mmCIF file of C-alpha atoms and ligand atoms in Angstrom:
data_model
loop_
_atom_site.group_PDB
_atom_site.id
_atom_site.type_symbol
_atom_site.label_atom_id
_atom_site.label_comp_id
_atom_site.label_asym_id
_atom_site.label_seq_id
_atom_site.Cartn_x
_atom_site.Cartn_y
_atom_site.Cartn_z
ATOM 1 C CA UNK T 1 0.000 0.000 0.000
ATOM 2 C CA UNK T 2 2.726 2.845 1.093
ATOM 3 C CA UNK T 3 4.408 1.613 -1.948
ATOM 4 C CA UNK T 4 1.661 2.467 -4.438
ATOM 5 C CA UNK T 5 1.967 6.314 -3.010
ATOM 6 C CA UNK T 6 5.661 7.131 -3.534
ATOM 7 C CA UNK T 7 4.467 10.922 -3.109
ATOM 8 C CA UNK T 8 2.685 9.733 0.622
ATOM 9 C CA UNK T 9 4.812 9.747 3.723
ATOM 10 C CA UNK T 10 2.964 6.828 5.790
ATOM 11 C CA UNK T 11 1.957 7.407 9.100
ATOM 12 C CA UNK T 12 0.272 5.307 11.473
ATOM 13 C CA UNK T 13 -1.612 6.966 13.793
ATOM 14 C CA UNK T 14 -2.348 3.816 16.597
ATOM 15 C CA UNK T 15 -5.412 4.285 18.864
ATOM 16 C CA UNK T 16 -4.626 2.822 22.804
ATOM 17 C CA UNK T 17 -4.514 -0.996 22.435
ATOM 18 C CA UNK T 18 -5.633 -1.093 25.944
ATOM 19 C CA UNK T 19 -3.829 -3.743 26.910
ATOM 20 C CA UNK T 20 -2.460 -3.248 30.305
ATOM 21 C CA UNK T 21 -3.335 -6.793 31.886
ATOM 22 C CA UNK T 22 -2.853 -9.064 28.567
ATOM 23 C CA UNK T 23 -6.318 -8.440 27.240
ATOM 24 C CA UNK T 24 -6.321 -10.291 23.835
ATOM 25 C CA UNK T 25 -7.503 -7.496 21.404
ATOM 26 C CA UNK T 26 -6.032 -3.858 20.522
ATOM 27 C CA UNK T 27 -7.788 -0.995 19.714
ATOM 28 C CA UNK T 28 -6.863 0.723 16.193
ATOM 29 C CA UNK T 29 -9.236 1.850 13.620
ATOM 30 C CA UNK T 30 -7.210 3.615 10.606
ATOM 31 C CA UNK T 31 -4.253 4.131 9.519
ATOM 32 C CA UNK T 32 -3.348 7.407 8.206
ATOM 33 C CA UNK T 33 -1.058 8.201 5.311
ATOM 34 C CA UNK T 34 -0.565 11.734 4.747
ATOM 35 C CA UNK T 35 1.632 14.277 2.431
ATOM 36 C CA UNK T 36 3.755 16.009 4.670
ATOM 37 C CA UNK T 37 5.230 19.504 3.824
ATOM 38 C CA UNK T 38 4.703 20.378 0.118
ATOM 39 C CA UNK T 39 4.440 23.822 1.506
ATOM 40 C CA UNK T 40 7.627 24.253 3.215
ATOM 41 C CA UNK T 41 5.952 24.453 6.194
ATOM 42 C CA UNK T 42 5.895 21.672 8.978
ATOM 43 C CA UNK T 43 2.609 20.771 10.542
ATOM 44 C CA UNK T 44 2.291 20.924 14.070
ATOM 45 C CA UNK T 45 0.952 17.771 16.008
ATOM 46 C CA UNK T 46 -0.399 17.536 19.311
ATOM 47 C CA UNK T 47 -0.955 14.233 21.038
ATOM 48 C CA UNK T 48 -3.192 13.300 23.891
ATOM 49 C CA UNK T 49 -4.587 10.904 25.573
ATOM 50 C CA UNK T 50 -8.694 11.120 26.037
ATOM 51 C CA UNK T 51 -11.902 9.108 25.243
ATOM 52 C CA UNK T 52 -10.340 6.033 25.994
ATOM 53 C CA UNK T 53 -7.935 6.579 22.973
ATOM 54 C CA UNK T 54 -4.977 8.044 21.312
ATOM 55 C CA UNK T 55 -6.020 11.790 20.130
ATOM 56 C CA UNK T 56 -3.928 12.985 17.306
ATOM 57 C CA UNK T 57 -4.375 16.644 15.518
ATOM 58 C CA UNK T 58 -2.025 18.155 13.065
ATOM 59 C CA UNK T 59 -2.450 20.994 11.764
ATOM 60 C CA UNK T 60 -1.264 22.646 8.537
ATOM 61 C CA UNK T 61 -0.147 25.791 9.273
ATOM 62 C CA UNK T 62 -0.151 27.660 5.337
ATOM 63 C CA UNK T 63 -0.685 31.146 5.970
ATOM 64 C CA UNK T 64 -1.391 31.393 9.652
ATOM 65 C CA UNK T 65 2.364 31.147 10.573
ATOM 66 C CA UNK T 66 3.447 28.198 13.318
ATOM 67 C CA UNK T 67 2.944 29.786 16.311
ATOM 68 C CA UNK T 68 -1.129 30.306 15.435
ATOM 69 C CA UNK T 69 -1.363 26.670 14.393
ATOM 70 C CA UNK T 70 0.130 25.486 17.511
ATOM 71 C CA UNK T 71 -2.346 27.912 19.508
ATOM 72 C CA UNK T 72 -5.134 26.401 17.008
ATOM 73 C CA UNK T 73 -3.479 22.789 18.137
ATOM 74 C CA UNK T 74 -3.947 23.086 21.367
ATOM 75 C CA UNK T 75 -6.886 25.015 21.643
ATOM 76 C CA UNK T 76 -8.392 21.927 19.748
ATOM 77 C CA UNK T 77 -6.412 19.653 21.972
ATOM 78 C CA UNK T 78 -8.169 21.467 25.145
ATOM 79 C CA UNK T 79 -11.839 21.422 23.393
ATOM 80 C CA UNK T 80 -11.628 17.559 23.251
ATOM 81 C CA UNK T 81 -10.777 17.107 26.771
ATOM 82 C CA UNK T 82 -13.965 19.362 27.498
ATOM 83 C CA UNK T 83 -15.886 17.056 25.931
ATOM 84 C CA UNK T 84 -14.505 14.137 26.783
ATOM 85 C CA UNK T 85 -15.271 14.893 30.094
ATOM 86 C CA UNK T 86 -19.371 15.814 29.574
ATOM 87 C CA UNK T 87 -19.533 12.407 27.592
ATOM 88 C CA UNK T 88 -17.570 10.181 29.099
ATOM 89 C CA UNK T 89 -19.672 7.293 30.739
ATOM 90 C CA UNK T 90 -18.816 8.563 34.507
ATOM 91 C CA UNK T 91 -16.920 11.364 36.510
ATOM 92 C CA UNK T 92 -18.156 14.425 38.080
ATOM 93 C CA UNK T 93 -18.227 16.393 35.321
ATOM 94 C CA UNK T 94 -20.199 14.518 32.711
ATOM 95 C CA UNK T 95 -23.803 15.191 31.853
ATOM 96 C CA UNK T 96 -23.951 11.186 30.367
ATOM 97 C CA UNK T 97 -23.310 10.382 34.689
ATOM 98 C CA UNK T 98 -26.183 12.996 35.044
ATOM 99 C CA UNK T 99 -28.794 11.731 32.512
ATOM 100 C CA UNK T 100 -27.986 8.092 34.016
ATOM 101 C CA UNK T 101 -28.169 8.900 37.851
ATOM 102 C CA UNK T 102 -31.228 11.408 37.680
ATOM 103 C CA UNK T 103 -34.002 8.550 38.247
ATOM 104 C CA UNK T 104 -36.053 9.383 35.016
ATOM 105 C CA UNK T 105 -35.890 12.919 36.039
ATOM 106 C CA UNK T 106 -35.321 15.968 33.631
ATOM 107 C CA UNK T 107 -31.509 16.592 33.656
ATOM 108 C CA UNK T 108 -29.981 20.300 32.389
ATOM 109 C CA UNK T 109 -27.062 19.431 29.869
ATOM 110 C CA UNK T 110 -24.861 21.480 28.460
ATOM 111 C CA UNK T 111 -25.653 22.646 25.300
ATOM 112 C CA UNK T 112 -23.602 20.475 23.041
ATOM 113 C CA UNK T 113 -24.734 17.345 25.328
ATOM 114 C CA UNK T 114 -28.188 18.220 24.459
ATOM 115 C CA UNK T 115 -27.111 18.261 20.175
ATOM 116 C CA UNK T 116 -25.365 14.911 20.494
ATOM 117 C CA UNK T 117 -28.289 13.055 22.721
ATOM 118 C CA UNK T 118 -30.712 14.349 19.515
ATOM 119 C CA UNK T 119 -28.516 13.785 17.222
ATOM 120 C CA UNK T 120 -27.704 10.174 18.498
ATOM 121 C CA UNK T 121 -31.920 9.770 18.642
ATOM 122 C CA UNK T 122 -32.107 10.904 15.014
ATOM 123 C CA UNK T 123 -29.438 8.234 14.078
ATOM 124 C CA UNK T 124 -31.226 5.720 16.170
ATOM 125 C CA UNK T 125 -34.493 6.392 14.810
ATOM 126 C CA UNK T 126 -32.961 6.201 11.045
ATOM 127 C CA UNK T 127 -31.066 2.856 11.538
ATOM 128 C CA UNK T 128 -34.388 1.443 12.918
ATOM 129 C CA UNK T 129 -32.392 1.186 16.087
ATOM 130 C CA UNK T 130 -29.122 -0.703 14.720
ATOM 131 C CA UNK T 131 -27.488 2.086 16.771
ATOM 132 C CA UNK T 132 -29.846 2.685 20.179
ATOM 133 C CA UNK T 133 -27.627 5.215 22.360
ATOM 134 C CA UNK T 134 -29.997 3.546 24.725
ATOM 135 C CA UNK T 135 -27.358 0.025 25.003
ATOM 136 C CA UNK T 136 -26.196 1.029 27.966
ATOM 137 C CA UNK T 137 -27.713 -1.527 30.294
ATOM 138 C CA UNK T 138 -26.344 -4.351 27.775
ATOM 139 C CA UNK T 139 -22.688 -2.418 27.588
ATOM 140 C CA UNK T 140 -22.294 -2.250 30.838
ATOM 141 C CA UNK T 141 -22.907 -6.307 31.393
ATOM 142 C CA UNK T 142 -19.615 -6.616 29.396
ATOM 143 C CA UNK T 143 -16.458 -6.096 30.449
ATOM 144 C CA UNK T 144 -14.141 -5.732 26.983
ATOM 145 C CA UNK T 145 -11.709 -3.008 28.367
ATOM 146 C CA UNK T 146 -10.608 -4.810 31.490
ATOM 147 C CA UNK T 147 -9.757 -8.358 32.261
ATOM 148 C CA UNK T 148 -12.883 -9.932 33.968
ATOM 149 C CA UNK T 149 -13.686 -11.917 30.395
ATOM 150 C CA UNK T 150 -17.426 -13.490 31.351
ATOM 151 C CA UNK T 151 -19.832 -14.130 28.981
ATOM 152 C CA UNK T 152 -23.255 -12.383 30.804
ATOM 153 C CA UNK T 153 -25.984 -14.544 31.760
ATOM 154 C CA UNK T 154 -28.597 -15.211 28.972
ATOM 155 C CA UNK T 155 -31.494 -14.124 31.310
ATOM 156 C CA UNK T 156 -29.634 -11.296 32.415
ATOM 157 C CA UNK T 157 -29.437 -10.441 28.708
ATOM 158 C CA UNK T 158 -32.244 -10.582 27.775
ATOM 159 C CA UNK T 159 -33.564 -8.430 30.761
ATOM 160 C CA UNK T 160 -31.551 -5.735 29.848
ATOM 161 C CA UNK T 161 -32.261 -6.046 25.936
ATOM 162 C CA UNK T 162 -35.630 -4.953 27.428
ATOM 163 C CA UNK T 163 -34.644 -1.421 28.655
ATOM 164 C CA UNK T 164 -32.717 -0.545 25.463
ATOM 165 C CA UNK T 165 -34.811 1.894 23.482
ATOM 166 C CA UNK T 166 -33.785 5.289 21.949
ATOM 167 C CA UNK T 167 -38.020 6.576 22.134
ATOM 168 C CA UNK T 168 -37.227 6.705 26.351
ATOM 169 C CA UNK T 169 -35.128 10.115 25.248
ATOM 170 C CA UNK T 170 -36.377 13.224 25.754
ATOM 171 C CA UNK T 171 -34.649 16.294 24.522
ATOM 172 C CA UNK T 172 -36.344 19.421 25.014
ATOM 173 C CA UNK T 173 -33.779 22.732 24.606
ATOM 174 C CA UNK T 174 -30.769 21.670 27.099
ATOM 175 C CA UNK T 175 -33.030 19.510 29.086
ATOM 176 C CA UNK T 176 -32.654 15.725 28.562
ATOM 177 C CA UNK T 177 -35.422 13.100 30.075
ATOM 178 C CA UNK T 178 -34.569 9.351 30.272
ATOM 179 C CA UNK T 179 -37.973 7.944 31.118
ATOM 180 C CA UNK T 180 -37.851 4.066 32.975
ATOM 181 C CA UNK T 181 -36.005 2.511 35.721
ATOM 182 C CA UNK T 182 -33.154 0.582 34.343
ATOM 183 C CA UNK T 183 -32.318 2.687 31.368
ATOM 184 C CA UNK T 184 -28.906 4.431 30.692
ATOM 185 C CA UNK T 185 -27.446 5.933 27.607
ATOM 186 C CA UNK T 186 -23.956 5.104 26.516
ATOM 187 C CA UNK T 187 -22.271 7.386 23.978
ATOM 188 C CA UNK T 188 -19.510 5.373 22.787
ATOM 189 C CA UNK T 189 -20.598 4.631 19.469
ATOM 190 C CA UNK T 190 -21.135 8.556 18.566
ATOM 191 C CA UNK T 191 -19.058 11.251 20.860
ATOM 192 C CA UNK T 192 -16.099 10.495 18.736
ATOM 193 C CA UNK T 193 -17.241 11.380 15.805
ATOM 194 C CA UNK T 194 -19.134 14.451 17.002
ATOM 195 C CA UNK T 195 -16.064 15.860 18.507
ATOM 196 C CA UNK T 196 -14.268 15.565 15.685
ATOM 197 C CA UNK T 197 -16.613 17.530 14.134
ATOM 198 C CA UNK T 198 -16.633 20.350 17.010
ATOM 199 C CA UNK T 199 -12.847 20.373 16.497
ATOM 200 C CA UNK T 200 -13.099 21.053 12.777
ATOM 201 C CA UNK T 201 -14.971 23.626 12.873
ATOM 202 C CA UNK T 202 -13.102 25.080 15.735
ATOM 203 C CA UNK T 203 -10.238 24.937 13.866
ATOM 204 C CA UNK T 204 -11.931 26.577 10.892
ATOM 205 C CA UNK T 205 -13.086 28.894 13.083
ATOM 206 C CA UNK T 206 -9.225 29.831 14.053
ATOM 207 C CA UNK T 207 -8.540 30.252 10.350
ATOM 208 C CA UNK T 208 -7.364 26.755 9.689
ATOM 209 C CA UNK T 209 -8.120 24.919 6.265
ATOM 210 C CA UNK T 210 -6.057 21.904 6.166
ATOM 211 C CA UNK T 211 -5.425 19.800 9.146
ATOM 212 C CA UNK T 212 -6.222 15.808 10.049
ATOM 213 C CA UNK T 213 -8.200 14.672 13.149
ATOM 214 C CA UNK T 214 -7.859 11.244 14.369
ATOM 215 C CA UNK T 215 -9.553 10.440 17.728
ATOM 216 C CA UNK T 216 -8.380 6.935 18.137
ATOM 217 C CA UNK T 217 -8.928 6.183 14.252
ATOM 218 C CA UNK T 218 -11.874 8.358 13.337
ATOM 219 C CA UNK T 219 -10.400 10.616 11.178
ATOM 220 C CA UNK T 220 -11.427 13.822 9.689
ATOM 221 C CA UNK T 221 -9.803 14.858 7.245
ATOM 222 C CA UNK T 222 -10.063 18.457 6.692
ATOM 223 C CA UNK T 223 -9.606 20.132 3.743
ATOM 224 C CA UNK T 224 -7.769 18.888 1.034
ATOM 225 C CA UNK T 225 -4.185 17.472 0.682
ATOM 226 C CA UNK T 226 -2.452 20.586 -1.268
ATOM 227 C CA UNK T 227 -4.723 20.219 -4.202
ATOM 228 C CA UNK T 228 -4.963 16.626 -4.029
ATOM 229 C CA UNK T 229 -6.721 13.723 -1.822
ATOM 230 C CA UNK T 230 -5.707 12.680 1.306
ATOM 231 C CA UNK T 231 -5.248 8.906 1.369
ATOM 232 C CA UNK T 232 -6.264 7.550 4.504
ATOM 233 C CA UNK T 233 -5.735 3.434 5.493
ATOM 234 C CA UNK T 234 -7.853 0.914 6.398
ATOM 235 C CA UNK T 235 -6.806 -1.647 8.752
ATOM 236 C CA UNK T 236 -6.975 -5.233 8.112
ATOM 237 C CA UNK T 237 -9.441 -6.387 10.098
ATOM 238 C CA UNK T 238 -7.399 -10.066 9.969
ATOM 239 C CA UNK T 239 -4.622 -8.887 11.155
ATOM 240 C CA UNK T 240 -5.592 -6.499 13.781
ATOM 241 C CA UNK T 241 -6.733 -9.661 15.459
ATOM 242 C CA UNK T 242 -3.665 -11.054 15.312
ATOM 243 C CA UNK T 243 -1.931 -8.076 16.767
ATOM 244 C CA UNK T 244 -0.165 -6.926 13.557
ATOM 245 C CA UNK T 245 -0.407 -3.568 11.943
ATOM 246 C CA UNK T 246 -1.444 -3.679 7.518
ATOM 247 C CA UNK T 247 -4.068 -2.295 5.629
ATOM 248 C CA UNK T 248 -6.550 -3.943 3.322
ATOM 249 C CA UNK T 249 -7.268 -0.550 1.603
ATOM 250 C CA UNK T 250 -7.560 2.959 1.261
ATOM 251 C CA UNK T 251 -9.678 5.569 0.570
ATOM 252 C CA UNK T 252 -9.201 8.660 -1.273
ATOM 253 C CA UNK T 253 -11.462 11.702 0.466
ATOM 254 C CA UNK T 254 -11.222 15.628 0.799
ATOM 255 C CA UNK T 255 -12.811 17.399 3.828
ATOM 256 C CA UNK T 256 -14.451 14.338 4.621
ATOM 257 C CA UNK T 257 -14.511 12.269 8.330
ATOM 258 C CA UNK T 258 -13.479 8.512 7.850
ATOM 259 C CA UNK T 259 -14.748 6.232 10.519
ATOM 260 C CA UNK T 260 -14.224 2.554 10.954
ATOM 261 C CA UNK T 261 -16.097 0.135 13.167
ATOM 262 C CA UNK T 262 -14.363 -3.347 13.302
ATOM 263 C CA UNK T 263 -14.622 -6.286 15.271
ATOM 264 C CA UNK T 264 -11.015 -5.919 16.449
ATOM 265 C CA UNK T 265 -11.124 -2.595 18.448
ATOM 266 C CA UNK T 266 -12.059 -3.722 21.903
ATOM 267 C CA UNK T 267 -13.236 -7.600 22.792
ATOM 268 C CA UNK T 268 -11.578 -11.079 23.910
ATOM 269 C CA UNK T 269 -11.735 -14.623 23.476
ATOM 270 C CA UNK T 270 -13.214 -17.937 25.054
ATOM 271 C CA UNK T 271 -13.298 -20.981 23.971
ATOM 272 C CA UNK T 272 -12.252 -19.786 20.419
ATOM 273 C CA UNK T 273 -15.517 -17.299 20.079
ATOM 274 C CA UNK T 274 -14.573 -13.540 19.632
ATOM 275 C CA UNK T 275 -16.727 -11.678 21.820
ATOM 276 C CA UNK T 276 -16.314 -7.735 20.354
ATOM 277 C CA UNK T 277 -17.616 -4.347 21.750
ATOM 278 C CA UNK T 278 -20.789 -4.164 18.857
ATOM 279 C CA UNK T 279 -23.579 -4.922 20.065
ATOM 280 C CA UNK T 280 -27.017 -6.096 18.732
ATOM 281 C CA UNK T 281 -29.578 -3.786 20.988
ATOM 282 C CA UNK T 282 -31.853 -6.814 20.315
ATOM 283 C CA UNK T 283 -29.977 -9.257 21.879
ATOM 284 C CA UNK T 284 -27.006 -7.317 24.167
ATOM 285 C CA UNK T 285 -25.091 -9.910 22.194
ATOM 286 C CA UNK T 286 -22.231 -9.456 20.217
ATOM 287 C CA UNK T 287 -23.145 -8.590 16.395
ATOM 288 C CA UNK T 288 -22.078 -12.230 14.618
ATOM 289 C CA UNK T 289 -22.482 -11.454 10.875
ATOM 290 C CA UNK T 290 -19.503 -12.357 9.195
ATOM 291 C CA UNK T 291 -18.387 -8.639 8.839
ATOM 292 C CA UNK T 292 -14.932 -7.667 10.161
ATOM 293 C CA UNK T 293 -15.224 -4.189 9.806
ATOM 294 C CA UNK T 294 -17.641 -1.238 8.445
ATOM 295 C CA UNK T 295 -16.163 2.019 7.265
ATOM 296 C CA UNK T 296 -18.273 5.246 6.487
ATOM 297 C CA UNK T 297 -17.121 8.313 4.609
ATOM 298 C CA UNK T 298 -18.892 11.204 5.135
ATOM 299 C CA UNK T 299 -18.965 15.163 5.923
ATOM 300 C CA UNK T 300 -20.667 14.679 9.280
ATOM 301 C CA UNK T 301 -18.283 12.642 11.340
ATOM 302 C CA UNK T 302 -20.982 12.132 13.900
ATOM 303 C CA UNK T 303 -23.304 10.853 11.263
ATOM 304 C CA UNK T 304 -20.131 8.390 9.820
ATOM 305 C CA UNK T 305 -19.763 7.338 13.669
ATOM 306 C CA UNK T 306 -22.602 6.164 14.461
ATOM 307 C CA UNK T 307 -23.589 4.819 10.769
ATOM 308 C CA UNK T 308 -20.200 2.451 10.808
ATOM 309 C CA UNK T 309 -21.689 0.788 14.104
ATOM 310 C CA UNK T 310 -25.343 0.581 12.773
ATOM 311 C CA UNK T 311 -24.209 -0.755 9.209
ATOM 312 C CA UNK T 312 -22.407 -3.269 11.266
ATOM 313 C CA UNK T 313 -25.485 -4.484 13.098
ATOM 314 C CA UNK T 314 -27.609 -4.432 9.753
ATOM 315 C CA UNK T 315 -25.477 -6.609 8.322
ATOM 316 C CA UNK T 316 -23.778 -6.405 4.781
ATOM 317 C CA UNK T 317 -26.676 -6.552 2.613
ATOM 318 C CA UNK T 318 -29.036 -3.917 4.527
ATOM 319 C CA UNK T 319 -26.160 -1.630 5.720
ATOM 320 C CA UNK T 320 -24.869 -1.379 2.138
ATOM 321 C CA UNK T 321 -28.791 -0.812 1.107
ATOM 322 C CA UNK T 322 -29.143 1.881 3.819
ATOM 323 C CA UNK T 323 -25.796 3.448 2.804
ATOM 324 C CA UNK T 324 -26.976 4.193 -0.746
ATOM 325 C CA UNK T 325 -30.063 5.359 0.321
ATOM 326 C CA UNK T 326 -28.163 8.405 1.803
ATOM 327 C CA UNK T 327 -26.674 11.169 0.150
ATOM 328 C CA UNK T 328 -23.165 12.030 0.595
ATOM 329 C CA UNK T 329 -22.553 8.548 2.495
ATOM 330 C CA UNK T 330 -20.247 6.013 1.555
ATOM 331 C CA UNK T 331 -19.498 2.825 2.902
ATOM 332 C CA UNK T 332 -16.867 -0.075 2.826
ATOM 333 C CA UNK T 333 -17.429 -3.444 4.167
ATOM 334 C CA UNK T 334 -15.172 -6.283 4.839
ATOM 335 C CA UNK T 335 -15.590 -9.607 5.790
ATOM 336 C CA UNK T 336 -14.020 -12.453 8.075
ATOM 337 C CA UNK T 337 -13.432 -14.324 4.503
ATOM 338 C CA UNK T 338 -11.530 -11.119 3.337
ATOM 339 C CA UNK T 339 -14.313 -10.233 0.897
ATOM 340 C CA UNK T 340 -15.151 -6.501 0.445
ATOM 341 C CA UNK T 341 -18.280 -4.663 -0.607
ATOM 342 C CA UNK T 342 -18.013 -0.647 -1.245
ATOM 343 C CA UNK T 343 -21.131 1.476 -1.841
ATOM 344 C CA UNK T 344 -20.968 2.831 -5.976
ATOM 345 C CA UNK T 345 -19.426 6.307 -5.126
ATOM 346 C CA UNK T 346 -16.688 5.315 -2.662
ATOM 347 C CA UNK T 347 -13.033 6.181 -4.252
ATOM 348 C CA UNK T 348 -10.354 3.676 -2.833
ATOM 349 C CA UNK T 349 -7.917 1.232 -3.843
ATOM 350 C CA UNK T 350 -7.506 -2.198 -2.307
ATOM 351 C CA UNK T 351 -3.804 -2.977 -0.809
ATOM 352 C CA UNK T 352 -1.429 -5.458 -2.302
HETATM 353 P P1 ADP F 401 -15.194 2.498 18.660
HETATM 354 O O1 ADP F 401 -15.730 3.018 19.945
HETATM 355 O O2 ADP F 401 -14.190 1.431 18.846
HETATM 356 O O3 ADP F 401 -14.731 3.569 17.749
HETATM 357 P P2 ADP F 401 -17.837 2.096 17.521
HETATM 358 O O4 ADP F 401 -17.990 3.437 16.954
HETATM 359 O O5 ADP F 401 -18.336 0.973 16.699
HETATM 360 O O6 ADP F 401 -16.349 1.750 17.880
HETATM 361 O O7 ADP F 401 -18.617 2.122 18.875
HETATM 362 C C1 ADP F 401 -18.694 1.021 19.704
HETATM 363 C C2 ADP F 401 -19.133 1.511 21.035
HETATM 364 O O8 ADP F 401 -20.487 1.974 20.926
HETATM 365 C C3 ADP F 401 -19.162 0.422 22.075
HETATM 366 O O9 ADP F 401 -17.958 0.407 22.813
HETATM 367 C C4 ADP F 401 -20.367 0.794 22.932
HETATM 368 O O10 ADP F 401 -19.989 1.791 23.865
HETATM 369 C C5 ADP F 401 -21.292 1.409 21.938
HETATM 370 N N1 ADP F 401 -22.182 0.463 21.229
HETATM 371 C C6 ADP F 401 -22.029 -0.866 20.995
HETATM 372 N N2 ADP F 401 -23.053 -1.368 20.263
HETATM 373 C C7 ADP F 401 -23.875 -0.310 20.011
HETATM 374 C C8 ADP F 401 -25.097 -0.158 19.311
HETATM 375 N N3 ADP F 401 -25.671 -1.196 18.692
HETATM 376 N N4 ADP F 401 -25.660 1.084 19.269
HETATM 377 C C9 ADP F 401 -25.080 2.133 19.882
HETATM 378 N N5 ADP F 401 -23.935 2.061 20.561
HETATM 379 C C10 ADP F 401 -23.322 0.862 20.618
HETATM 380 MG MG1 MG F 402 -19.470 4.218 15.788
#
């Protein structure tokens, strides 16, 4: 793959493989290969650790001078640990901890808590709940980050299957409602992408045009790559299971978010079975399709977020139907066999 792109300068940009007590399975969703420099000017890079993952923004300075992009940098660097910190699952400063504690009472949010939760309905609602930002109760029965590896109890299961449902959400203004006793909302499958899109247009905002995003492997990439595409990697689903770092393919995009959702990211083993951090809301199980890994290409990295993990749950056939059906989405779907299906419009080149 590098060597197809003499002119691209590979760079792998790892997310946290989270494996501080031998847990089997790393955590990595792209790889990114970018053009460094064609201005003369180095891009500045800021690295930090938040959401669970590796957080990696460079930006290209052209025009702004080094000293504003590293200001932009940071200032981006800052806005992620703001929101990693209203999203996250727990900790006294997160509305999700709020919205889950309150009892089914009305909760005041901050105001880019309330966007996500209606966003993350409106995604629910159009993947027929594929992605329910109502999972919680099912999530939290699984333990795929540390190293109690128990498969939950099928009753158990199916008890909390029952509480998962996106219509319990109530959004009015910066109030959110979680109606029911059980019932929790888990953001994992969305924040990512929606900060990513905060931080673009942040950086826009600080006079930015060209500059890469990668929280842990969703990747915007913003702007274009001095006239051209940016090339950005997708893992090989195979052999991020077996711990190794190579791409399968990679897509060619401009100002456009690039979000993977594979079966190797966060999960373990027993018995031979691959137990993996997607879910089927239906079942709390995990989703057991024959898909490796789902990536969407889109302008709305929140949208591309939460579409990779409902595509996975639909399966190939409906995911790739429900991809075409929307404009400006793309989508690329591999297999466990090593088969891949892209959506019509989707521009990349298979590695090898
Ligand atoms: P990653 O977090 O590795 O980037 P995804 O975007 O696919 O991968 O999100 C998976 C996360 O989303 C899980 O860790 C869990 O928190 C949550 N999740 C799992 N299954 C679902 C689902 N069906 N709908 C919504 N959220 C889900
Ligand atoms: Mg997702």
């Amino acid at each position: 793959m590098r060597g197809a792109h003499p002119l691209t300068q590979g760079q792998s940009s790892t997310k946290n493989r989270r494996r501080p007590r031998g847990q089997a399975l790393g955590a990595t969703l792209c790889l990114c290969l970018m053009l460094v420099g064609c201005s003369g000017q180095m891009p500045v890079t800021r690295t930090g650790f938040y959401l669970d993952t590796v957080v990696e923004i460079t930006v290209y300075g052209e025009g702004n001078g080094v000293s504003s992009a590293q200001d932009a940098a940071d200032g981006a660097m800052e806005l992620v640990g703001r929101y990693d910190r209203l999203f996250s699952p727990e900790g006294e400063g997160s509305d999700v901890a709020k919205i889950n504690s309150a009892g089914g009472k009305p909760v005041a949010v901050e105001a880019e808590t309330a966007d996500l939760i209606r966003r993350a309905c409106r995604y629910s609602e159009l993947t027929e709940g594929a992605f329910d930002l109502t999972v919680a109760p099912e999530t939290s029965l699984w333990d795929f980050r540390g190293e109690s590896h128990a498969v939950p109890d099928a009753e158990v299961l199916s008890r909390a299957a029952a509480l998962v449902d996106w219509r319990a959400v109530q959004v009015d203004g910066q109030t959110v409602t979680l109606r029911g006793e059980g019932r929790a909302i888990d953001l994992g499958g969305v924040a990512k992408g929606y900060i990513a899109d905060r931080v673009r247009e942040y950086l826009a905002g600080e006079g930015v045009s060209r500059a890469l995003i990668n929280l842990g492997g969703n990747v915007y990439a913003m702007g274009d790559k001095y006239g051209g595409d940016w090339t950005i990697g997708i893992r090989d689903p195979a052999a991020a299971l077996a711990g190794e770092e190579a791409l399968v393919a990679a897509v060619k995009v401009k100002d456009r978010s690039v979000v993977t959702s594979g079966v190797y990211e966060r999960g373990f083993e027993i018995e031979g079975v691959l137990y993996h951090h997607i879910l089927d809301p239906h079942t709390g199980r995990p989703v057991n399709n024959g898909l490796s890994s789902v990536t969407i290409v889109s302008a709305d990295s929140a949208l591309s977020d939460a579409l990779s993990t409902a595509c996975f749950v639909l399966g190939e056939e409906r995911g790739l139907a429900l991809a075409e059906t929307l404009e400006g989405v793309e989508a690329l779907f591999i297999r466990a066999d090593g088969g891949m299906t892209a959506t019509r419009g989707l521009v990349f080149e298979k590695a090898g």
